[in-house]
Amino acid sequence: QGYYTRGGGIGESGDFITSPEISQVFGELIGIWYVSEWIAMGRPKAFQLVELGPGRGTLTDDILRVFNQLSSLLSKCDVSVHLVEVSPKLSETQALMLTGGKVQSNPEDKSAYMKGVSKTGIPIFWYRDIQDVPPGYSFYLAQEFFDALPIHKFQRTEKGWREVLVDIDPEVPDQLRFVLSPSSTPATENFIQPEETRDHVEVCPEAGVIIQRLACRIEKDGGAALVADYGHDGTKTDTFRGFRNHKLHDVLTAPGTADLTADVDFSYLRKMTQGRTATLGPIKQREFLKNMGIDLRLQVLLQNSSDTATQEQLLHSYDMLMNPKKMGDCFNFFALLPHHRLVRPDTKHKPESKSPLPPVAGFGELLLK
Ligand code: SAH
């Protein structure tokens, strides 16, 4: 019955716009990131691309186009796509975008509720939960996914931590209001870190559980995860807000009709990996995209387009993604990688064979060859 199960309003005609919907370059550079990590990890024979909350499917579509363009590199690799999506309506949109609508659905199937083949011949599977995705070497992607998951809110008071709860306003009909719990709750007992210094905190336990699962899977089967979202590194307090028709919307008015969102706390995600993987970031979107070579890609697209309207559109979308006052500064990239990807095992006995580890693209300068 919720906002996303009824379709969600992603895109210019909806409630909010996301980076992959702004420019194809965003997804292309993320596609390059996966290919770059696949090479750095010794070109495993197969990998699964697992996207959490794929929205309209645009990002996966852009990534698969890159995989297809680099087919000379990937031709011997067995690639499959696994989409984790709860919204029946959005999964239909994704199927149309990625397969042209040719899918087999099996709602009774305990694992994949839908299957299809991409326009470029890659098998695609849909699931409701990350736990249903088969184990195996996987590259995970979560773009504006974690901010959509529900949070708990807490307020520090003279009597200790109290949970912010939603109540029916007794004075105004059809109106909800926020109240403070009169005493501590199971959530205040379990979700506040003992070393917490802020007075108001938002915690998303569901994000913590999912990150834990990703970290376990990467530790066991290999791969990497890339998380892109707006957020902070454990510094912000009250960020819960709603969007409707691209305007701020009171979160308690007309529930289920607006996009509800809270900034992602990357320090919490890092903690929830429990040291099973290494983490990189968060770094700002504009730094990540710059390191990935967005300027060069923009130049190529500008040179290849003959009409000024397309060129203006390219420049406008570049500005949306990169301008610090638009999406450049508030969006961040964060990665989970196996420890061995960043720390070379002890090479004491053969120091002369020590070659430097290849840098992780995006988080340092990309060496374009
Ligand atoms: N990544 C897309 C869409 C972001 S919106 C983009 O950047 O454009 C959030 C997405 O997560 C939607 O596809 C929504 O249906 C999905 N979603 C929300 N809650 C979910 C949950 N608990 N499990 C799986 N998917 C979920």
XYZ file of C-alpha atoms and ligand atoms in Angstrom:
395
model
C 0.000 0.000 0.000
C 3.026 2.281 0.309
C 4.559 4.931 -1.893
C 6.909 2.631 -3.839
C 4.573 -0.374 -4.091
C 2.127 1.959 -5.834
C 4.754 3.096 -8.321
C 6.925 5.832 -6.777
C 7.347 9.135 -8.572
C 10.859 9.055 -10.043
C 11.562 11.395 -12.975
C 10.745 14.865 -14.211
C 6.977 14.259 -14.182
C 7.097 12.656 -10.710
C 8.184 13.741 -7.229
C 11.982 13.552 -7.400
C 14.765 13.163 -9.966
C 17.871 11.002 -9.544
C 21.356 11.132 -11.107
C 20.891 8.229 -13.590
C 17.704 9.925 -14.845
C 19.614 13.170 -15.442
C 22.424 11.907 -17.646
C 23.508 8.680 -19.340
C 27.089 9.582 -18.389
C 26.380 8.762 -14.726
C 25.542 5.101 -15.468
C 28.302 4.801 -18.038
C 30.956 5.813 -15.498
C 29.535 3.378 -12.947
C 29.684 0.657 -15.619
C 33.364 1.506 -16.119
C 33.873 1.267 -12.331
C 32.674 -2.354 -12.317
C 34.780 -3.305 -15.343
C 37.793 -1.636 -13.726
C 37.278 -3.566 -10.452
C 36.678 -6.790 -12.377
C 40.088 -6.341 -14.061
C 41.792 -5.355 -10.783
C 40.419 -8.489 -9.111
C 41.966 -10.749 -11.743
C 39.070 -11.068 -14.228
C 36.941 -13.753 -12.533
C 35.126 -16.061 -14.979
C 31.649 -14.962 -13.912
C 29.968 -12.201 -11.956
C 26.471 -11.154 -10.952
C 25.514 -7.481 -11.125
C 23.064 -7.030 -8.226
C 21.165 -3.756 -8.046
C 19.081 -2.804 -4.998
C 16.083 -0.580 -5.780
C 16.646 -0.090 -9.525
C 13.864 2.520 -9.954
C 13.031 2.822 -13.655
C 15.947 0.554 -14.674
C 17.857 3.382 -16.376
C 21.093 2.857 -14.456
C 21.322 -0.879 -15.236
C 20.458 -0.122 -18.864
C 23.361 2.365 -19.104
C 25.721 -0.088 -17.379
C 24.738 -2.939 -19.734
C 25.398 -0.667 -22.728
C 28.947 -0.135 -21.422
C 29.395 -3.899 -20.849
C 28.261 -4.442 -24.447
C 30.665 -1.808 -25.785
C 33.480 -3.476 -23.866
C 32.452 -6.960 -25.002
C 35.940 -7.675 -26.319
C 37.071 -7.532 -22.667
C 34.046 -9.244 -21.121
C 33.285 -11.837 -23.823
C 34.697 -14.740 -21.807
C 32.954 -13.621 -18.615
C 29.533 -15.016 -17.677
C 27.533 -11.927 -16.620
C 24.012 -12.008 -15.123
C 21.830 -9.244 -13.657
C 19.858 -9.567 -10.397
C 17.428 -6.823 -9.417
C 16.040 -6.488 -5.883
C 12.767 -4.590 -6.170
C 9.622 -4.569 -3.996
C 7.445 -2.448 -6.248
C 5.347 -4.459 -8.773
C 4.816 -1.308 -10.810
C 8.491 -0.331 -10.976
C 9.533 -3.908 -11.811
C 7.221 -3.687 -14.848
C 8.884 -0.412 -15.880
C 12.329 -2.028 -15.438
C 11.283 -5.059 -17.513
C 10.125 -2.803 -20.312
C 13.314 -0.724 -20.238
C 15.732 -3.653 -20.047
C 14.068 -6.472 -22.006
C 11.474 -4.680 -24.123
C 8.818 -6.329 -21.898
C 9.607 -9.941 -22.786
C 9.606 -11.489 -19.309
C 8.311 -14.617 -17.609
C 6.722 -13.927 -14.265
C 6.167 -16.437 -11.547
C 4.831 -14.714 -8.418
C 4.718 -18.068 -6.566
C 8.446 -18.684 -7.099
C 10.185 -18.436 -3.736
C 13.281 -16.913 -5.306
C 13.052 -14.949 -8.586
C 9.526 -13.644 -9.186
C 10.364 -12.584 -12.755
C 12.965 -13.507 -15.390
C 13.987 -12.096 -18.741
C 16.882 -11.447 -21.113
C 18.362 -7.995 -21.736
C 18.462 -6.374 -25.181
C 22.143 -7.375 -25.248
C 21.463 -11.027 -24.326
C 22.229 -10.974 -20.581
C 19.872 -12.930 -18.259
C 17.982 -10.772 -15.721
C 16.219 -11.956 -12.545
C 13.964 -10.063 -10.102
C 13.714 -10.654 -6.325
C 12.004 -9.027 -3.356
C 14.868 -9.538 -0.917
C 18.671 -9.600 -1.159
C 18.621 -12.967 0.651
C 16.897 -14.538 -2.373
C 19.778 -13.607 -4.739
C 21.902 -16.760 -5.286
C 25.386 -16.716 -3.751
C 28.357 -16.089 -6.032
C 30.918 -13.502 -7.055
C 28.851 -10.290 -7.189
C 29.095 -6.583 -7.822
C 26.406 -4.787 -5.802
C 24.909 -1.391 -6.539
C 22.667 0.785 -4.360
C 21.922 4.190 -5.865
C 19.436 6.256 -3.826
C 18.256 3.039 -2.189
C 19.237 3.319 1.477
C 17.698 6.789 1.888
C 14.292 5.288 1.001
C 14.317 2.775 3.888
C 12.486 3.587 7.155
C 14.329 5.172 10.059
C 13.926 5.455 13.810
C 14.319 8.961 15.274
C 15.675 9.671 18.744
C 15.881 12.762 20.935
C 18.214 13.206 23.896
C 16.322 14.584 26.929
C 17.199 15.330 30.567
C 15.771 11.909 31.415
C 17.788 10.070 28.738
C 17.107 9.040 25.142
C 13.500 9.083 23.947
C 12.093 7.796 20.660
C 10.201 10.153 18.346
C 6.891 8.433 17.528
C 3.948 9.203 15.255
C 0.621 9.760 17.003
C -2.928 10.737 16.010
C -3.504 14.379 16.815
C -6.406 14.392 19.316
C -7.369 17.971 18.487
C -7.282 18.141 14.674
C -9.247 15.520 12.670
C -7.233 13.451 10.132
C -3.990 14.900 11.370
C -0.879 13.101 12.615
C 1.727 14.552 14.960
C 5.141 13.672 16.390
C 5.405 12.823 20.094
C 8.244 11.709 22.359
C 7.974 8.308 24.002
C 7.299 8.786 27.741
C 10.077 6.350 28.634
C 12.855 4.476 26.865
C 11.780 1.976 24.170
C 13.373 -1.220 22.772
C 14.722 0.964 19.929
C 16.367 3.524 22.261
C 17.941 0.608 24.141
C 19.288 -1.103 21.018
C 20.029 1.412 18.290
C 21.906 4.249 20.032
C 25.665 3.864 20.131
C 27.091 4.348 23.654
C 29.614 6.911 22.329
C 26.911 9.028 20.608
C 27.475 12.788 21.057
C 24.571 14.215 19.024
C 21.278 15.273 20.645
C 19.071 14.004 17.833
C 19.831 10.847 15.850
C 18.250 8.934 12.988
C 19.028 5.222 12.670
C 18.022 2.952 9.794
C 18.371 -0.615 11.149
C 17.154 -2.099 7.859
C 20.106 -0.441 6.071
C 22.413 -1.875 8.748
C 21.057 -5.403 8.187
C 21.412 -5.121 4.399
C 24.993 -3.801 4.653
C 25.821 -6.658 7.014
C 24.482 -9.124 4.422
C 26.477 -7.483 1.607
C 29.647 -7.514 3.720
C 29.158 -11.233 4.581
C 28.547 -12.105 0.934
C 31.587 -10.152 -0.305
C 33.784 -11.684 2.398
C 32.632 -15.208 1.452
C 32.164 -15.106 -2.341
C 34.113 -11.998 -3.439
C 33.059 -8.899 -5.352
C 32.420 -5.303 -4.317
C 29.575 -2.936 -3.472
C 29.093 0.641 -4.602
C 26.661 2.812 -2.634
C 25.671 6.258 -3.931
C 23.348 8.450 -1.898
C 23.004 11.731 -0.124
C 24.234 11.518 3.372
C 26.841 12.334 5.988
C 29.538 10.609 7.987
C 27.778 10.572 11.356
C 27.395 14.338 11.818
C 23.841 15.324 10.824
C 20.763 15.137 13.035
C 17.257 15.890 11.742
C 17.167 15.107 7.998
C 13.829 13.274 7.583
C 11.761 14.995 4.877
C 9.198 14.460 2.127
C 9.072 15.410 -1.565
C 6.033 15.729 -3.772
C 6.131 17.271 -7.261
C 9.794 18.216 -6.633
C 8.770 20.368 -3.628
C 9.295 19.765 0.084
C 6.218 18.124 1.569
C 5.197 17.671 5.225
C 6.053 14.047 6.055
C 2.880 13.550 8.123
C 0.418 14.887 5.524
C -1.330 12.408 3.182
C 0.905 9.401 4.001
C 1.872 7.228 1.031
C 1.566 10.014 -1.527
C 5.020 11.587 -1.147
C 8.606 10.354 -1.307
C 9.904 10.096 2.273
C 13.647 10.217 2.726
C 16.397 10.570 5.318
C 20.112 11.173 4.745
C 22.243 8.025 4.837
C 24.601 7.830 7.832
C 27.730 6.350 6.224
C 29.487 6.024 9.603
C 26.680 3.656 10.645
C 27.013 1.641 7.402
C 30.792 1.385 7.973
C 30.202 0.150 11.530
C 27.696 -2.437 10.316
C 30.234 -4.081 7.990
C 31.784 -5.306 11.279
C 35.221 -5.256 9.667
C 34.273 -8.067 7.252
C 35.225 -5.863 4.300
C 37.314 -2.763 3.754
C 35.393 0.461 3.073
C 36.252 3.488 0.953
C 34.571 6.897 1.183
C 32.182 8.547 1.483
C 33.550 10.914 -1.149
C 31.577 13.624 -2.897
C 29.798 12.760 -6.152
C 31.648 15.496 -8.053
C 35.045 14.128 -6.932
C 34.101 10.535 -7.734
C 32.771 11.403 -11.204
C 35.787 13.626 -11.913
C 38.144 10.788 -10.934
C 36.144 8.478 -13.212
C 36.795 10.766 -16.194
C 33.469 12.628 -16.576
C 35.198 15.634 -18.202
C 36.697 13.515 -20.949
C 33.384 11.722 -21.560
C 31.574 15.082 -21.779
C 34.087 16.351 -24.357
C 33.577 13.245 -26.526
C 29.771 13.526 -26.368
C 29.934 17.268 -27.180
C 32.176 16.603 -30.192
C 29.867 13.830 -31.424
C 26.679 15.896 -31.222
C 25.931 18.222 -34.092
C 22.980 20.258 -32.776
C 23.233 22.970 -30.147
C 20.118 21.770 -28.277
C 21.807 18.427 -27.488
C 25.020 20.199 -26.524
C 23.129 22.506 -24.166
C 21.348 19.509 -22.647
C 24.714 17.763 -22.077
C 26.165 20.834 -20.376
C 23.037 21.330 -18.277
C 23.010 17.723 -17.017
C 26.769 17.884 -16.299
C 26.100 20.969 -14.161
C 23.263 19.196 -12.277
C 25.522 16.258 -11.400
C 28.704 18.200 -10.638
C 27.785 21.658 -9.305
C 28.490 21.715 -5.549
C 25.258 23.667 -5.026
C 23.226 21.047 -6.931
C 24.054 17.327 -6.652
C 27.875 17.549 -6.674
C 28.453 17.972 -2.942
C 25.488 16.423 -1.144
C 25.665 13.060 -2.920
C 28.409 10.665 -1.890
C 30.009 7.434 -3.057
C 30.967 4.691 -0.642
C 32.400 1.236 -1.441
C 32.819 -2.140 0.241
C 35.777 -4.183 -1.009
C 37.446 -7.412 0.113
C 40.402 -6.598 2.416
C 42.882 -8.184 0.010
C 41.884 -5.628 -2.649
C 43.468 -2.847 -0.550
C 46.107 -4.620 1.510
C 48.689 -6.794 -0.145
C 49.386 -9.999 1.796
C 52.807 -10.151 3.420
C 55.459 -10.233 0.681
C 58.388 -10.265 3.128
C 60.040 -13.268 1.520
C 60.012 -11.883 -1.983
C 60.119 -8.108 -1.673
C 61.413 -7.721 -5.226
C 58.136 -9.169 -6.638
C 56.090 -6.470 -4.935
C 54.073 -4.556 -7.501
C 51.755 -1.743 -6.367
C 48.066 -2.557 -5.994
C 45.984 -1.044 -8.787
C 44.145 2.032 -7.428
C 40.383 1.737 -6.879
C 38.822 3.837 -9.642
C 36.802 6.857 -8.540
C 38.301 6.994 -5.051
C 41.643 8.107 -6.419
C 42.659 9.494 -9.774
C 41.858 7.141 -12.662
C 44.929 6.283 -14.703
C 43.510 6.555 -18.191
C 45.473 4.394 -20.551
N 18.067 3.647 -7.997
C 16.979 4.344 -8.661
C 15.710 4.454 -7.813
C 15.810 5.063 -6.461
S 14.243 5.126 -5.630
C 17.441 5.706 -9.129
O 18.452 6.201 -8.642
O 16.799 6.287 -10.003
C 14.286 3.746 -4.521
C 14.103 2.379 -5.156
O 14.138 1.381 -4.124
C 12.775 2.146 -5.891
O 13.022 1.314 -6.989
C 11.942 1.414 -4.818
O 10.838 0.715 -5.342
C 12.985 0.540 -4.199
N 12.714 0.079 -2.820
C 12.247 0.810 -1.786
N 12.208 0.067 -0.664
C 12.682 -1.162 -0.985
C 12.915 -2.383 -0.258
N 12.645 -2.476 1.024
N 13.438 -3.441 -0.935
C 13.730 -3.355 -2.251
N 13.543 -2.224 -2.996
C 13.013 -1.154 -2.376
